[in-house]
Amino acid sequence: MNEIFLMKLGEIVLKGQNKRQFENTLRQNVRRRMKPYGEFDVYIMQSTVYVEPMNEDCDVDGAWEACHYIFGVVSLCRCRACEKTMESIFQAAETYLGEELDCAKSFKVESKRSDKSFPLTSIGISQAIGGQLAEAHPHLRVDVHNPEYTVYVEVRDLAAYVHGPAEPGAGGLPTGVGGRAAVLLSGGIDSPVAAYMIAKRGVEIECVHFFSYPYTSEQAKEKVLELARLVTRYCGRMTVDIVGFTQIQEAIRDNCPEEYFTLIMRRFMMRISERIARDHGCKCLVTGENLGQVASQTMEAMGVTGAVVDLPIFTPLIGMDKEEIVRIARKIGTLETSILPYEDCCTVFTPKHPKTKPNRKEVEKVESVLDVEALIAQALENTEKVMVRYDEQETGN
């Protein structure tokens, strides 16, 4: 029989009557991820996703790598399927895992018998297969407590499966079960991590980026698109709306007191993001704000900037330490791109002494000198839509 992937479900197993909906969405996501690598049969049984290559033309290694980034899977393993007989199980273990056993000093066999009609119990399977493998590899010492290598045997409904230790999956919930959100994506470390964190809860994401040419460069825009591309490795393709923000920032600079620059700028960002979010069918906004990290991320400041929108604002990083955020950024592969020295619009016209505890009415009074609706309309008209995915990039207007 062919090599096959077994992908164990995460918290989906805790769902009630809607469990089937979660499983169907996950199965569709896996099928879509497998398409670039050939023809695979994908099905779910006993809280496990089976991914089976259907012919020798499949890129099994590429598909295996892609499976690590599918939300909804808690662990996964490559295994050899075989007939449900002790002879077949031993032969599968010997041919599939023999090289690993040759490199180990101690081992054990751990079995799970889901098919209760199989004549031996789980313990009986482990003892029998363990004894045969010990004879075939005389240097190996059996250690049931701290083995250097573990052989796993699973006797399931359709076949028996032999594999080595499982690898961690992406966790979370399948993309698409949690609705849709618009993420305010800057070129920094935090917002890509926030996008990843909300996507991990099964949320489809679209991104909004504010671009202030010539104060920010084309390299800065490309940096943000690369960050979006890296996130799509987990969540699938997305649209990035790149909003021309220069005129708004210049209007704020020319008409408002310096200490309010950042606050008013972020109020505009929220208004524009909400309108783009509604166009995409998004039910919330997501930011990379982290309480107390910068002047605009105090409780008072976030209250003032969030007051201009009706959609809920989610802040997945709100209580994290910076070290925690950096650790996640490194894990998902965005850190090196985030620290490239291309500034985004948040660094344009930064006040020397920003308001950290603003009063909402004061901010509204300062902002009243601006033609808010006209500036928003102009920015939305000057918005570029870029479709991004991990393995390619398409641009459209």
Coordinates of C-alpha atoms in Angstrom, one line a residue:
M1 CA 0.0 0.0 0.0
N2 CA 1.0 3.6 -0.5
E3 CA 2.5 6.0 2.0
I4 CA -0.2 8.1 3.5
F5 CA -0.5 11.1 5.9
L6 CA -2.5 10.9 9.1
M7 CA -3.5 14.3 10.4
K8 CA -5.1 14.4 13.8
L9 CA -7.8 16.9 14.5
G10 CA -7.4 19.5 17.3
E11 CA -10.2 21.1 19.2
I12 CA -12.7 20.2 16.4
V13 CA -13.2 17.0 18.3
L14 CA -14.8 19.0 21.1
K15 CA -17.5 20.4 18.9
G16 CA -21.1 19.2 19.2
Q17 CA -23.8 19.1 16.5
N18 CA -21.7 21.4 14.2
K19 CA -18.7 19.2 14.2
R20 CA -19.5 17.9 10.7
Q21 CA -19.4 21.5 9.4
F22 CA -15.9 22.0 10.8
E23 CA -14.7 18.7 9.4
N24 CA -16.1 19.5 5.9
T25 CA -14.4 22.9 5.9
L26 CA -11.1 21.3 6.9
R27 CA -11.4 18.6 4.3
Q28 CA -12.0 21.3 1.6
N29 CA -9.0 23.3 2.8
V30 CA -6.7 20.2 2.7
R31 CA -7.8 19.3 -0.8
R32 CA -7.2 22.9 -2.0
R33 CA -3.7 22.9 -0.4
M34 CA -2.9 19.6 -2.0
K35 CA -3.8 20.6 -5.6
P36 CA -0.4 22.0 -6.5
Y37 CA 1.3 18.7 -5.6
G38 CA -0.8 16.3 -7.5
E39 CA -3.8 14.1 -7.1
F40 CA -4.6 13.2 -3.4
D41 CA -7.6 11.5 -1.9
V42 CA -8.6 13.4 1.3
Y43 CA -11.1 12.0 3.7
I44 CA -11.9 12.1 7.4
M45 CA -12.6 9.2 9.7
Q46 CA -12.3 8.8 13.5
S47 CA -11.2 12.4 14.1
T48 CA -8.3 11.9 11.6
V49 CA -7.7 13.4 8.1
Y50 CA -6.3 10.9 5.7
V51 CA -4.3 12.3 2.8
E52 CA -3.4 9.6 0.3
P53 CA -1.4 10.2 -2.9
M54 CA -3.2 8.6 -5.8
N55 CA -0.3 8.1 -8.2
E56 CA 3.5 8.2 -8.4
D57 CA 3.5 11.6 -10.0
C58 CA 2.5 13.3 -6.7
D59 CA 5.0 15.5 -5.0
V60 CA 4.7 13.8 -1.7
D61 CA 7.5 15.8 0.0
G62 CA 6.0 19.1 -1.1
A63 CA 2.5 18.1 0.1
W64 CA 3.9 16.9 3.4
E65 CA 5.5 20.3 4.0
A66 CA 2.3 22.1 3.1
C67 CA 0.3 20.1 5.6
H68 CA 2.2 21.6 8.5
Y69 CA 0.5 25.0 7.8
I70 CA -3.1 23.9 7.7
F71 CA -5.1 25.2 10.6
G72 CA -7.3 22.7 12.4
V73 CA -4.6 20.0 12.6
V74 CA -2.9 19.4 15.9
S75 CA -0.4 16.7 14.8
L76 CA 0.5 14.8 11.7
C77 CA 2.6 11.8 10.6
R78 CA 3.8 10.1 7.4
C79 CA 3.0 6.4 7.7
R80 CA 2.8 3.1 5.8
A81 CA -0.6 1.5 5.3
C82 CA -0.8 -2.2 5.3
E83 CA -3.2 -5.1 5.7
K84 CA -4.6 -5.8 9.2
T85 CA -2.5 -8.9 9.9
M86 CA 0.4 -9.2 12.3
E87 CA 2.7 -10.3 9.5
S88 CA 1.9 -7.3 7.3
I89 CA 2.3 -4.9 10.3
F90 CA 5.7 -6.3 11.1
Q91 CA 6.8 -6.1 7.5
A92 CA 5.6 -2.6 7.2
A93 CA 7.4 -1.5 10.4
E94 CA 10.6 -3.2 9.2
T95 CA 10.7 -1.8 5.7
Y96 CA 9.3 1.6 6.5
L97 CA 11.1 2.3 9.8
G98 CA 14.1 -0.1 9.7
E99 CA 16.7 2.6 9.0
E100 CA 15.5 4.7 12.0
L101 CA 15.7 1.7 14.2
D102 CA 19.2 0.9 13.1
C103 CA 20.3 4.4 14.2
A104 CA 18.6 4.1 17.7
K105 CA 19.9 2.4 20.8
S106 CA 16.5 1.8 22.5
F107 CA 12.9 1.6 21.3
K108 CA 9.4 0.7 22.2
V109 CA 6.2 0.0 20.2
E110 CA 3.0 1.9 21.1
S111 CA -0.2 0.6 19.6
K112 CA -3.8 1.8 19.3
R113 CA -6.6 -0.6 18.2
S114 CA -9.6 1.4 16.9
D115 CA -10.9 -1.7 15.1
K116 CA -12.1 -3.7 18.1
S117 CA -12.7 -6.8 15.9
F118 CA -8.9 -7.2 15.5
P119 CA -7.9 -10.3 17.6
L120 CA -5.1 -8.8 19.7
T121 CA -5.4 -5.9 22.1
S122 CA -3.3 -2.8 21.9
I123 CA -0.8 -4.2 24.5
G124 CA -0.7 -7.5 22.6
I125 CA 0.1 -5.8 19.3
S126 CA 2.9 -3.8 21.0
Q127 CA 4.4 -6.9 22.6
A128 CA 4.3 -9.0 19.5
I129 CA 5.7 -6.4 17.1
G130 CA 8.2 -5.2 19.6
G131 CA 9.5 -8.8 20.0
Q132 CA 9.9 -9.3 16.3
L133 CA 11.7 -5.9 15.8
A134 CA 14.0 -6.7 18.7
E135 CA 15.0 -10.0 17.0
A136 CA 15.5 -8.2 13.7
H137 CA 17.7 -5.5 15.3
P138 CA 19.8 -7.3 18.0
H139 CA 21.5 -4.0 19.1
L140 CA 18.2 -2.5 20.2
R141 CA 17.3 -2.3 23.8
V142 CA 13.6 -2.2 24.7
D143 CA 12.8 0.8 26.9
V144 CA 9.1 1.4 27.6
H145 CA 9.8 4.5 29.7
N146 CA 12.4 6.6 27.9
P147 CA 13.0 5.1 24.4
E148 CA 15.2 6.8 21.9
Y149 CA 12.7 5.9 19.2
T150 CA 9.0 4.9 19.2
V151 CA 7.3 2.8 16.6
Y152 CA 3.5 3.5 16.4
V153 CA 1.0 1.0 15.2
E154 CA -2.6 2.0 14.6
V155 CA -5.2 -0.6 13.6
R156 CA -8.1 1.3 12.1
D157 CA -11.2 0.5 10.1
L158 CA -9.7 0.5 6.6
A159 CA -6.2 -0.7 7.3
A160 CA -3.3 -0.8 9.8
Y161 CA -0.8 2.1 9.8
V162 CA 2.8 2.1 11.0
H163 CA 4.7 5.3 11.6
G164 CA 7.3 7.1 13.7
P165 CA 6.8 10.0 16.1
A166 CA 4.2 12.6 14.9
E167 CA 5.1 16.2 14.2
P168 CA 3.2 19.2 15.5
G169 CA 0.5 20.7 13.2
A170 CA -0.6 24.3 13.0
G171 CA -3.4 23.9 15.5
G172 CA -6.3 26.3 15.7
L173 CA -9.5 26.0 13.7
P174 CA -10.0 25.4 10.0
T175 CA -9.9 28.6 7.9
G176 CA -13.4 29.7 7.0
V177 CA -15.3 28.6 10.1
G178 CA -14.8 31.9 12.1
G179 CA -16.0 34.5 9.6
R180 CA -14.0 37.2 7.9
A181 CA -11.9 40.0 9.3
A182 CA -10.0 43.0 8.0
V183 CA -6.4 43.3 9.4
L184 CA -4.6 46.7 9.5
L185 CA -1.3 45.5 8.2
S186 CA 1.8 47.7 8.7
G187 CA 5.4 46.8 7.9
G188 CA 6.3 46.2 11.6
I189 CA 6.6 43.0 13.7
D190 CA 3.2 43.1 15.4
S191 CA 0.5 43.3 12.7
P192 CA 1.5 40.2 10.8
V193 CA 1.5 38.3 14.0
A194 CA -2.0 39.6 14.8
A195 CA -3.1 38.5 11.4
Y196 CA -1.7 35.0 12.1
M197 CA -3.3 34.8 15.5
I198 CA -6.8 35.8 14.3
A199 CA -6.5 33.4 11.3
K200 CA -5.6 30.6 13.6
R201 CA -9.1 30.9 15.0
G202 CA -10.6 29.9 11.7
V203 CA -11.0 33.5 10.4
E204 CA -10.5 34.4 6.7
I205 CA -8.6 37.6 6.5
E206 CA -8.2 40.6 4.2
C207 CA -5.6 43.3 4.8
V208 CA -5.5 47.0 4.6
H209 CA -2.2 48.9 4.3
F210 CA -1.7 52.7 4.3
F211 CA 0.9 53.9 1.9
S212 CA 2.3 57.5 2.0
Y213 CA 4.4 57.9 -1.1
P214 CA 6.9 59.7 -1.4
Y215 CA 7.3 59.7 2.4
T216 CA 7.4 55.9 2.3
S217 CA 9.1 54.0 -0.5
E218 CA 8.1 51.4 -3.0
Q219 CA 10.3 49.0 -1.1
A220 CA 8.2 49.6 2.0
K221 CA 5.1 48.6 0.0
E222 CA 6.8 45.5 -1.4
K223 CA 7.8 44.6 2.2
V224 CA 4.2 44.7 3.3
L225 CA 3.1 42.5 0.4
E226 CA 5.8 40.0 1.3
L227 CA 4.5 39.9 4.9
A228 CA 1.0 39.3 3.6
R229 CA 2.3 36.5 1.3
L230 CA 4.1 34.9 4.3
V231 CA 0.8 34.9 6.3
T232 CA -1.1 33.3 3.4
R233 CA 1.0 30.2 3.9
Y234 CA -1.4 29.6 6.8
C235 CA -4.6 31.2 5.8
G236 CA -4.7 31.0 2.0
R237 CA -5.0 33.8 -0.5
M238 CA -6.1 37.3 0.5
T239 CA -6.6 40.8 -0.9
V240 CA -4.4 43.6 0.3
D241 CA -6.0 47.0 -0.1
I242 CA -3.2 49.6 -0.4
V243 CA -4.7 52.9 0.5
G244 CA -3.0 56.2 -0.7
F245 CA -2.7 58.0 2.6
T246 CA -0.4 60.9 1.7
Q247 CA -3.0 63.7 1.4
I248 CA -4.6 62.8 4.6
Q249 CA -1.4 62.9 6.5
E250 CA -0.4 66.2 4.9
A251 CA -3.8 67.7 5.8
I252 CA -3.4 66.6 9.4
R253 CA 0.1 68.1 9.5
D254 CA -1.0 71.4 8.0
N255 CA -4.1 71.9 10.1
C256 CA -3.8 70.1 13.5
P257 CA -1.6 70.5 16.6
E258 CA 1.4 68.2 16.4
E259 CA 0.6 66.3 19.6
Y260 CA -2.6 65.0 18.0
F261 CA -1.1 63.9 14.7
T262 CA -1.0 60.2 15.5
L263 CA -4.4 60.0 17.1
I264 CA -6.2 61.7 14.2
M265 CA -4.2 59.6 11.7
R266 CA -5.3 56.4 13.4
R267 CA -8.9 57.6 13.5
F268 CA -8.8 58.0 9.7
M269 CA -7.2 54.6 9.4
M270 CA -10.1 53.1 11.4
R271 CA -12.8 54.8 9.3
I272 CA -11.2 53.8 6.0
S273 CA -10.6 50.2 7.2
E274 CA -14.2 49.9 8.3
R275 CA -15.5 50.8 4.9
I276 CA -13.1 48.5 3.1
A277 CA -14.0 45.7 5.6
R278 CA -17.7 46.0 4.9
D279 CA -17.0 45.8 1.1
H280 CA -15.2 42.5 1.8
G281 CA -17.9 41.2 4.1
C282 CA -15.7 41.4 7.1
K283 CA -17.4 41.5 10.6
C284 CA -14.5 43.0 12.5
L285 CA -11.2 45.0 12.4
V286 CA -8.0 43.5 13.7
T287 CA -4.9 45.5 14.8
G288 CA -1.5 44.6 16.2
E289 CA -1.9 47.0 19.1
N290 CA -0.2 46.0 22.3
L291 CA -1.2 47.8 25.5
G292 CA 1.4 50.4 26.6
Q293 CA 3.9 49.6 23.8
V294 CA 3.7 53.1 22.2
A295 CA 1.9 56.4 22.9
S296 CA -1.0 55.6 20.7
Q297 CA -1.6 52.3 22.5
T298 CA -2.8 53.5 25.9
M299 CA -6.3 52.7 26.9
E300 CA -7.3 56.3 26.4
A301 CA -5.8 56.5 23.0
M302 CA -7.2 53.3 21.8
G303 CA -10.6 54.3 23.1
V304 CA -10.4 57.6 21.1
T305 CA -9.3 55.9 17.8
G306 CA -11.7 53.1 18.1
A307 CA -14.7 55.4 18.7
V308 CA -15.1 56.3 15.0
V309 CA -16.2 52.8 13.9
D310 CA -19.1 50.5 14.6
L311 CA -17.4 47.2 13.8
P312 CA -15.7 45.5 16.8
I313 CA -12.0 45.8 17.0
F314 CA -10.0 42.7 17.9
T315 CA -6.5 43.0 19.3
P316 CA -5.0 39.5 19.6
L317 CA -1.6 40.8 21.0
I318 CA -3.1 43.2 23.5
G319 CA -1.6 41.5 26.6
M320 CA 1.6 40.0 25.2
D321 CA 5.2 40.9 26.0
K322 CA 7.3 42.0 23.0
E323 CA 9.4 38.9 23.4
E324 CA 6.3 36.7 23.0
I325 CA 5.4 38.5 19.8
V326 CA 8.9 38.3 18.4
R327 CA 8.9 34.5 19.1
I328 CA 5.7 34.0 17.1
A329 CA 7.0 36.2 14.3
R330 CA 10.1 34.1 14.1
K331 CA 8.1 30.9 14.1
I332 CA 5.8 32.0 11.3
G333 CA 8.7 33.4 9.2
T334 CA 7.8 37.1 9.2
L335 CA 10.4 38.5 11.6
E336 CA 13.2 38.9 9.1
T337 CA 11.0 40.7 6.6
S338 CA 9.4 42.9 9.4
I339 CA 12.8 44.2 10.5
L340 CA 13.9 45.3 7.0
P341 CA 14.7 49.1 7.3
Y342 CA 11.8 50.4 5.2
E343 CA 9.6 52.8 7.2
D344 CA 5.8 52.7 6.9
C345 CA 3.3 55.6 7.2
C346 CA 3.1 55.4 11.0
T347 CA 6.6 56.9 11.2
V348 CA 5.6 59.9 9.0
F349 CA 5.2 63.2 10.9
T350 CA 5.6 61.5 14.2
P351 CA 5.0 64.1 17.0
K352 CA 7.8 64.7 19.5
H353 CA 5.4 64.7 22.4
P354 CA 2.2 62.8 21.5
K355 CA -0.9 62.8 23.6
T356 CA -1.0 59.6 25.7
K357 CA -4.2 60.3 27.6
P358 CA -6.4 62.2 25.1
N359 CA -9.9 63.4 25.7
R360 CA -12.3 62.3 23.0
K361 CA -14.1 65.7 22.8
E362 CA -10.8 67.5 22.5
V363 CA -9.7 65.3 19.7
E364 CA -13.1 65.7 17.9
K365 CA -12.7 69.5 18.2
V366 CA -9.2 69.5 16.8
E367 CA -10.3 67.1 14.0
S368 CA -13.3 69.3 13.0
V369 CA -11.2 71.6 10.9
L370 CA -10.7 68.7 8.4
D371 CA -13.1 67.7 5.7
V372 CA -13.2 64.1 6.9
E373 CA -15.6 62.7 4.3
A374 CA -13.9 64.3 1.4
L375 CA -10.5 63.0 2.5
I376 CA -11.8 59.5 3.1
A377 CA -13.5 59.5 -0.4
Q378 CA -10.3 60.6 -2.0
A379 CA -8.2 57.9 -0.2
L380 CA -10.7 55.2 -1.1
E381 CA -10.6 56.3 -4.7
N382 CA -6.8 56.0 -4.6
T383 CA -6.7 52.4 -3.4
E384 CA -4.9 49.6 -5.1
K385 CA -6.1 46.0 -4.6
V386 CA -3.5 43.3 -4.7
M387 CA -4.3 39.6 -4.6
V388 CA -1.7 37.7 -2.7
R389 CA -1.0 34.0 -2.1
Y390 CA 1.9 32.1 -0.9
D391 CA 3.0 30.5 -4.2
E392 CA 2.3 33.4 -6.5
Q393 CA 1.2 37.0 -6.6
E394 CA -1.5 38.5 -8.8
T395 CA -2.3 42.2 -9.1
G396 CA -5.5 43.8 -10.2
N397 CA -7.2 47.2 -9.9

